[in-house]
Coordinates of C-alpha atoms and ligand atoms in Angstrom, one line a residue:
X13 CA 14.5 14.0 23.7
X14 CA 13.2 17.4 22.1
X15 CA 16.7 17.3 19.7
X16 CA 16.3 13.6 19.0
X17 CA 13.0 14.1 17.8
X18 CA 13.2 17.0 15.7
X19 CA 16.7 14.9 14.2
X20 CA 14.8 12.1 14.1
X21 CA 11.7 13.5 12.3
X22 CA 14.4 15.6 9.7
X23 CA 15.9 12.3 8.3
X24 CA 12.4 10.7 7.8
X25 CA 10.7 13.6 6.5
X26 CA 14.2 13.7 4.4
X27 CA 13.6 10.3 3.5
X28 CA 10.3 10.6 2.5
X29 CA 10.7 13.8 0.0
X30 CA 13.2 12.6 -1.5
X31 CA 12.0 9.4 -2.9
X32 CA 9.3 11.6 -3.8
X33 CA 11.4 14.0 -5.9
X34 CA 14.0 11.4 -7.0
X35 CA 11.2 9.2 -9.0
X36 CA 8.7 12.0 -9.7
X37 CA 6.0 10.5 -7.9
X38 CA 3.8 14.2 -7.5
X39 CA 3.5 16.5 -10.1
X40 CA 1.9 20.5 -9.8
X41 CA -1.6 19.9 -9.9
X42 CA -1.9 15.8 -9.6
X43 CA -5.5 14.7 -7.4
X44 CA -3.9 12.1 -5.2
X45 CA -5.9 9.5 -3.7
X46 CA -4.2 7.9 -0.5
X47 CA -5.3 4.8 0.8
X48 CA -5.5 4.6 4.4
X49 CA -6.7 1.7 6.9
X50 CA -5.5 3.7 10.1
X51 CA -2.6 1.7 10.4
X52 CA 1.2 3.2 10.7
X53 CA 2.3 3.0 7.3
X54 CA -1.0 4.4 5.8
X55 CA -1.3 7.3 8.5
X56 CA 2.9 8.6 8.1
X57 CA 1.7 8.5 4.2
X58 CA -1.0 10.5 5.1
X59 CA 1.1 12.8 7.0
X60 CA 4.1 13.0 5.1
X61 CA 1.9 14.4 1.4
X62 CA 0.4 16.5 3.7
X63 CA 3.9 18.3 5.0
X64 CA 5.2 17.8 1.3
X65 CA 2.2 19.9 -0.1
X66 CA 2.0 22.7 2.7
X67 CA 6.2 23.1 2.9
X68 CA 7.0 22.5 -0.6
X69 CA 4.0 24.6 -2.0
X70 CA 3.4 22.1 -4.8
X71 CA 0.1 22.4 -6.3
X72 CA -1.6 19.2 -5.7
X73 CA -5.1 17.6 -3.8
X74 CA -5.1 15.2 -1.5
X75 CA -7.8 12.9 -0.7
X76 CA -8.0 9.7 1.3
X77 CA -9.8 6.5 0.7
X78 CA -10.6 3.6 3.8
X79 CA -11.5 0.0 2.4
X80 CA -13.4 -1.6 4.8
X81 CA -13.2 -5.1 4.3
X82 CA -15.6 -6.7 7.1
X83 CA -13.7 -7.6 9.4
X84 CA -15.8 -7.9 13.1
X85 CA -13.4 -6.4 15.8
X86 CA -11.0 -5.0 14.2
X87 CA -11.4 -3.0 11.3
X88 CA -13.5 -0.6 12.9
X89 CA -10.7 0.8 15.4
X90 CA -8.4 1.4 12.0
X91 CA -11.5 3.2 10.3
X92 CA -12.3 5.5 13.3
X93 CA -8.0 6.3 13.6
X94 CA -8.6 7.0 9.9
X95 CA -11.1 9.4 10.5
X96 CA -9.3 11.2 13.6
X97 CA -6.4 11.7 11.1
X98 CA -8.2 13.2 8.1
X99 CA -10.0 15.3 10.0
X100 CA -7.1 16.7 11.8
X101 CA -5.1 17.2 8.4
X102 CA -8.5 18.4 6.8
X103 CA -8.5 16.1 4.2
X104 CA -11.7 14.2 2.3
X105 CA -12.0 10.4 3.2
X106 CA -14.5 8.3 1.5
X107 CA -15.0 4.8 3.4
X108 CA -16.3 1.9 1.1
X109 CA -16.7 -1.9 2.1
X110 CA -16.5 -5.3 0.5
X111 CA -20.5 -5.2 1.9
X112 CA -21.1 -2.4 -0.6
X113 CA -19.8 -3.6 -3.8
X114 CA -20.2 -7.6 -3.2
X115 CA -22.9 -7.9 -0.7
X116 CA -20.6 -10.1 1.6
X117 CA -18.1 -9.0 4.4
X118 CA -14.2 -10.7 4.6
X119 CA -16.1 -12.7 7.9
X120 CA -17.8 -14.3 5.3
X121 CA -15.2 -15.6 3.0
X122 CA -12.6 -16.6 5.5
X123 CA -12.7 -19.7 5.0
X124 CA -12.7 -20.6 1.5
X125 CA -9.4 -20.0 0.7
X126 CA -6.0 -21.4 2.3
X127 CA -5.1 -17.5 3.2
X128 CA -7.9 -14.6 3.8
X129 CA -5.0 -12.0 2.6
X130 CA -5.7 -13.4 -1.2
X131 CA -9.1 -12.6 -1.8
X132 CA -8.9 -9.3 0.5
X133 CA -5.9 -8.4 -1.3
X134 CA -7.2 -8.7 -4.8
X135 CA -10.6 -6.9 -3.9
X136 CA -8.6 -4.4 -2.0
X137 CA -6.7 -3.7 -5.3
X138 CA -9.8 -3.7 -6.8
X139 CA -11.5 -1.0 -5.4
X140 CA -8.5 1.2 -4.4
X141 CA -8.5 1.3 -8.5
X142 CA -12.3 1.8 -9.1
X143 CA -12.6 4.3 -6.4
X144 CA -9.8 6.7 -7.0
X145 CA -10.6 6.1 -11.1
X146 CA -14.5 7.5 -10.5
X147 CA -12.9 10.1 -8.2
X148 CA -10.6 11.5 -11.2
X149 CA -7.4 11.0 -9.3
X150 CA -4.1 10.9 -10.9
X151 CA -2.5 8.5 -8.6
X152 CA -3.4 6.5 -5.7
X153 CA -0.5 6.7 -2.7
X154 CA 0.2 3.7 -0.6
X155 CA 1.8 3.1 2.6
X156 CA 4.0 0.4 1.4
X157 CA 7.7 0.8 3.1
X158 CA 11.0 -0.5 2.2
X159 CA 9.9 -4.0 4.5
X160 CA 7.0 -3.9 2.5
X161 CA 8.8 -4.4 -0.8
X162 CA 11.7 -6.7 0.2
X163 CA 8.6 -9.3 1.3
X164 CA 7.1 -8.6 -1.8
X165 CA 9.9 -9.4 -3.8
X166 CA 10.8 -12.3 -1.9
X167 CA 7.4 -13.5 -2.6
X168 CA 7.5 -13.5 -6.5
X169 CA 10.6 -15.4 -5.9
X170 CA 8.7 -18.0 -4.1
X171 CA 5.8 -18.1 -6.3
X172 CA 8.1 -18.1 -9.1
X173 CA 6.1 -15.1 -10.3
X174 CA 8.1 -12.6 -12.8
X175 CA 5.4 -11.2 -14.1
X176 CA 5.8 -9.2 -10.5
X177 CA 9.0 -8.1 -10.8
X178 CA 8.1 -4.7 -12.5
X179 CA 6.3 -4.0 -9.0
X180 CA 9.4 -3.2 -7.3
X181 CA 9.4 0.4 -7.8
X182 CA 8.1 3.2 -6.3
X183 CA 6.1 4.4 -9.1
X184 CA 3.8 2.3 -11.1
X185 CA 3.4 4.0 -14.6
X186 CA -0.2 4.7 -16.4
X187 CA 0.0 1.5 -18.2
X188 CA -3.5 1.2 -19.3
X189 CA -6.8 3.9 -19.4
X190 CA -8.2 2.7 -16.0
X191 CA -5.3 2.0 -14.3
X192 CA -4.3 4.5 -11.8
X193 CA -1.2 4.5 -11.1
X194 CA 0.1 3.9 -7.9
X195 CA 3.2 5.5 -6.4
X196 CA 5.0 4.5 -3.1
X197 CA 6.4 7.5 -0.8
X198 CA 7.9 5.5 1.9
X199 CA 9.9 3.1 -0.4
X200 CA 12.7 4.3 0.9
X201 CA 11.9 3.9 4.6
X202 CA 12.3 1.0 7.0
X203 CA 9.0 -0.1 8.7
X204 CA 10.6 0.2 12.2
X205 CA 11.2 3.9 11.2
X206 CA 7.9 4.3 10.6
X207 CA 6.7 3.0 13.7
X208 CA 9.2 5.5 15.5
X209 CA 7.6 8.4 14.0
X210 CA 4.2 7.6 14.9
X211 CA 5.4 7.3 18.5
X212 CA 7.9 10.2 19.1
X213 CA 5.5 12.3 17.3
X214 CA 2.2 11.0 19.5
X215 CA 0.1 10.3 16.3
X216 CA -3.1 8.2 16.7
X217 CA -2.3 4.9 15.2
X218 CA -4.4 1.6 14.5
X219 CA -1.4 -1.0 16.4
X220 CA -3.2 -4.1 16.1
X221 CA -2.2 -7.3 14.3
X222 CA -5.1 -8.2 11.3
X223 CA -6.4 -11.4 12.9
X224 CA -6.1 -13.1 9.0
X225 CA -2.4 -11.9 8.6
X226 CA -0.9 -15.2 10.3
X227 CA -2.3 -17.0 7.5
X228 CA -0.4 -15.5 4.5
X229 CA 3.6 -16.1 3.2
X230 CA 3.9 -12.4 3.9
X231 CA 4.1 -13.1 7.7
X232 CA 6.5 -16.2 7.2
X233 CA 8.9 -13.9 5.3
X234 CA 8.4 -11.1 7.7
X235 CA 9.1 -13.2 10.6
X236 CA 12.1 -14.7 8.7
X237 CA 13.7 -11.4 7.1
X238 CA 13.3 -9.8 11.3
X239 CA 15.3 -13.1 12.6
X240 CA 18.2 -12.6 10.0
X241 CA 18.4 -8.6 10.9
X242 CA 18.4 -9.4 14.6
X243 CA 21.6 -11.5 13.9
X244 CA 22.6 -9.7 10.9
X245 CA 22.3 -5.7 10.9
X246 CA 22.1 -4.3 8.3
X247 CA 20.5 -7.6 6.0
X248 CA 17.5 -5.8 4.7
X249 CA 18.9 -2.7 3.3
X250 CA 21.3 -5.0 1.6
X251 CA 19.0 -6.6 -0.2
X252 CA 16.9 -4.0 -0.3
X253 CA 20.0 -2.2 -2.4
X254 CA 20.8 -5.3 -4.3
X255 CA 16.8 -5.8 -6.1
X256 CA 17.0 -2.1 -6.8
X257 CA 20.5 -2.4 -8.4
X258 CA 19.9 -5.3 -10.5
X259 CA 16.0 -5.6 -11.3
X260 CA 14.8 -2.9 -13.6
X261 CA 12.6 -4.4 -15.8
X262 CA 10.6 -2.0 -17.6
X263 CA 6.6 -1.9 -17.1
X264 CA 5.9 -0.5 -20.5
X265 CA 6.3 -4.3 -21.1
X266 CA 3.1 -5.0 -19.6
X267 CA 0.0 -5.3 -21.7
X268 CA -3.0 -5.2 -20.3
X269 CA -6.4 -5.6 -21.4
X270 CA -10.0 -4.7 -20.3
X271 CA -11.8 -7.6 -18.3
X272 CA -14.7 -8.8 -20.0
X273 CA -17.2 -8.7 -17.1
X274 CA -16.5 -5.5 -15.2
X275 CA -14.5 -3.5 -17.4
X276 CA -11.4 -2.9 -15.4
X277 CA -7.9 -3.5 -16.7
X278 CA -6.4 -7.1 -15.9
X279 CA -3.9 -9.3 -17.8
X280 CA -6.1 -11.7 -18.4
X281 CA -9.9 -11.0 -18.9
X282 CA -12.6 -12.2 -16.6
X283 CA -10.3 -10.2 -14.1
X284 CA -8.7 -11.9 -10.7
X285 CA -11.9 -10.1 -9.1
X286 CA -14.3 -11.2 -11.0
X287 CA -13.7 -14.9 -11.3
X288 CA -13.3 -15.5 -7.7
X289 CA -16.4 -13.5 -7.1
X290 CA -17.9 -16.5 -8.9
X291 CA -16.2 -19.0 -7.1
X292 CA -17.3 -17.1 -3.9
X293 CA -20.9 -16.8 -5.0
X294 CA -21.0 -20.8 -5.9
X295 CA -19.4 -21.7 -2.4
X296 CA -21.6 -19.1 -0.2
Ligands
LIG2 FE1 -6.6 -8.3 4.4 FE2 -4.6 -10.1 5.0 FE3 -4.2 -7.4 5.3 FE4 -5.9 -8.7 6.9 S1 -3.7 -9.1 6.7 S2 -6.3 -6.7 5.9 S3 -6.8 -10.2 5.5 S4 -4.5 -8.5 3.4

């Protein structure tokens, strides 16, 4: 067990570092803001920049940011794992909540929309961007892996969405003033990997399921990508391989401008944030 663990932990600290070296994603003395809910992905992020700063005696700083989005019985186990984690690492974490900056928990909004993962997902974005922006950070690190991405790319397809497509990377350039830009360590890494690691290595993990997650196309596609690799092996990496080999659409491409309400960069001004803060307001 001792062998296969320290194998184990070689390939995906391999893994991890050299995503991070192939696309540049940390430079010598980069602030790096990681955002971290206490779940698996966020935590082995969290872990990995860590290893990659202390081994690799790069110059950087790490911080850590938790969004707590209001959600009764279950964020609060992610924010506490959060906590455990960045204390044990030493590292900063500022927690900030949907409460603070809209005056109205997730609980609250659940219900206005078909899925709960839109408007928590575009307030999410929202203030991972604001936060790390007023902290001076140079990049904000997510916990996205290579599942992660094949979803997402799925998902443009099913939206019929190209404006997306320049997503699929692991580093999102500095395409406007006040847009951080966000880079993805565990591109590379397959979500079952991940898992792995936080077990064989005992690390304090938030394992529960979002109770909101069974209403968004990112769980149908989960659940349908996992049924083709049970039959198929192998499927995912496949097309995993096949997005990166064909799709590379360049991001300079993107314009963005500054919304008109808040300030913050968005393709099309009032931002995604801002207007359905106003449809929010007129349904509360
Ligand atoms: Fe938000 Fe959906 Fe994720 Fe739950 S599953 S935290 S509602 S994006």
């Amino acid at each position: 067990m001792k062998i296969e663990q320290t194998s184990f932990n070689r390939y995906v600290k391999e893994n991890v570092f050299e995503t991070i070296k192939t696309y540049h994603l940390i430079n010598p003395n980069d602030r790096i803001m990681i955002g971290v809910s206490g779940g698996k992905d966020s935590i082995l992020t969290l872990h990995m920049l860590n290893k990659y700063k202390t081994e690799n005696k790069v110059n950087f700083d790490i911080e850590a940011v938790c969004i707590d989005e209001g959600i009764k019985g279950y964020r609060e186990e992610g924010i506490k794992t959060a906590k455990d984690n960045c204390k044990r690492l030493d590292i900063p974490l500022t927690v900030y909540s949907f409460k603070d900056e809209w005056h109205y928990d997730l609980d609250d909004i659940s219900d206005i929309y078909k899925s709960t993962c839109m408007p928590c997902g575009v307030y999410r974005r929202y203030l991972l961007n604001k936060i790390s922006s007023e902290h001076d950070c140079d990049k904000i690190a997510t916990g996205h892996n290579m599942d992660d991405e094949i979803q997402s790319f799925l998902m443009t397809f099913a939206r019929n969405d190209q404006n997306k497509f320049p997503k699929f990377s692991p580093i999102l350039d500095k395409i406007h003033e006040n847009m951080v830009p966000r880079i993805k360590p565990l591109w590379r890494l397959p979500e079952k990997d991940v898992g792995i690691w936080c077990v064989v290595n005992n690390i304090p993990i938030h394992n529960e399921e979002c109770p909101y997650s069974v209403t968004s196309l990112r769980s149908e596609v989960k659940l349908l990508l996992n049924k083709i690799e049970e039959k198929e092996k192998g499927t995912k990496r496949n097309i995993f391989n096949s997005f990166e080999k064909t799709f590379k659409i360049k991001q300079e491409n993107i314009k963005l401008n500054n919304c008109e309400n808040c300030g913050q960069p968005t393709a099309r001004s009032p931002c995604k944030a801002c207007e359905i803060t106003e449809e929010i307001k007129s349904k509360l």
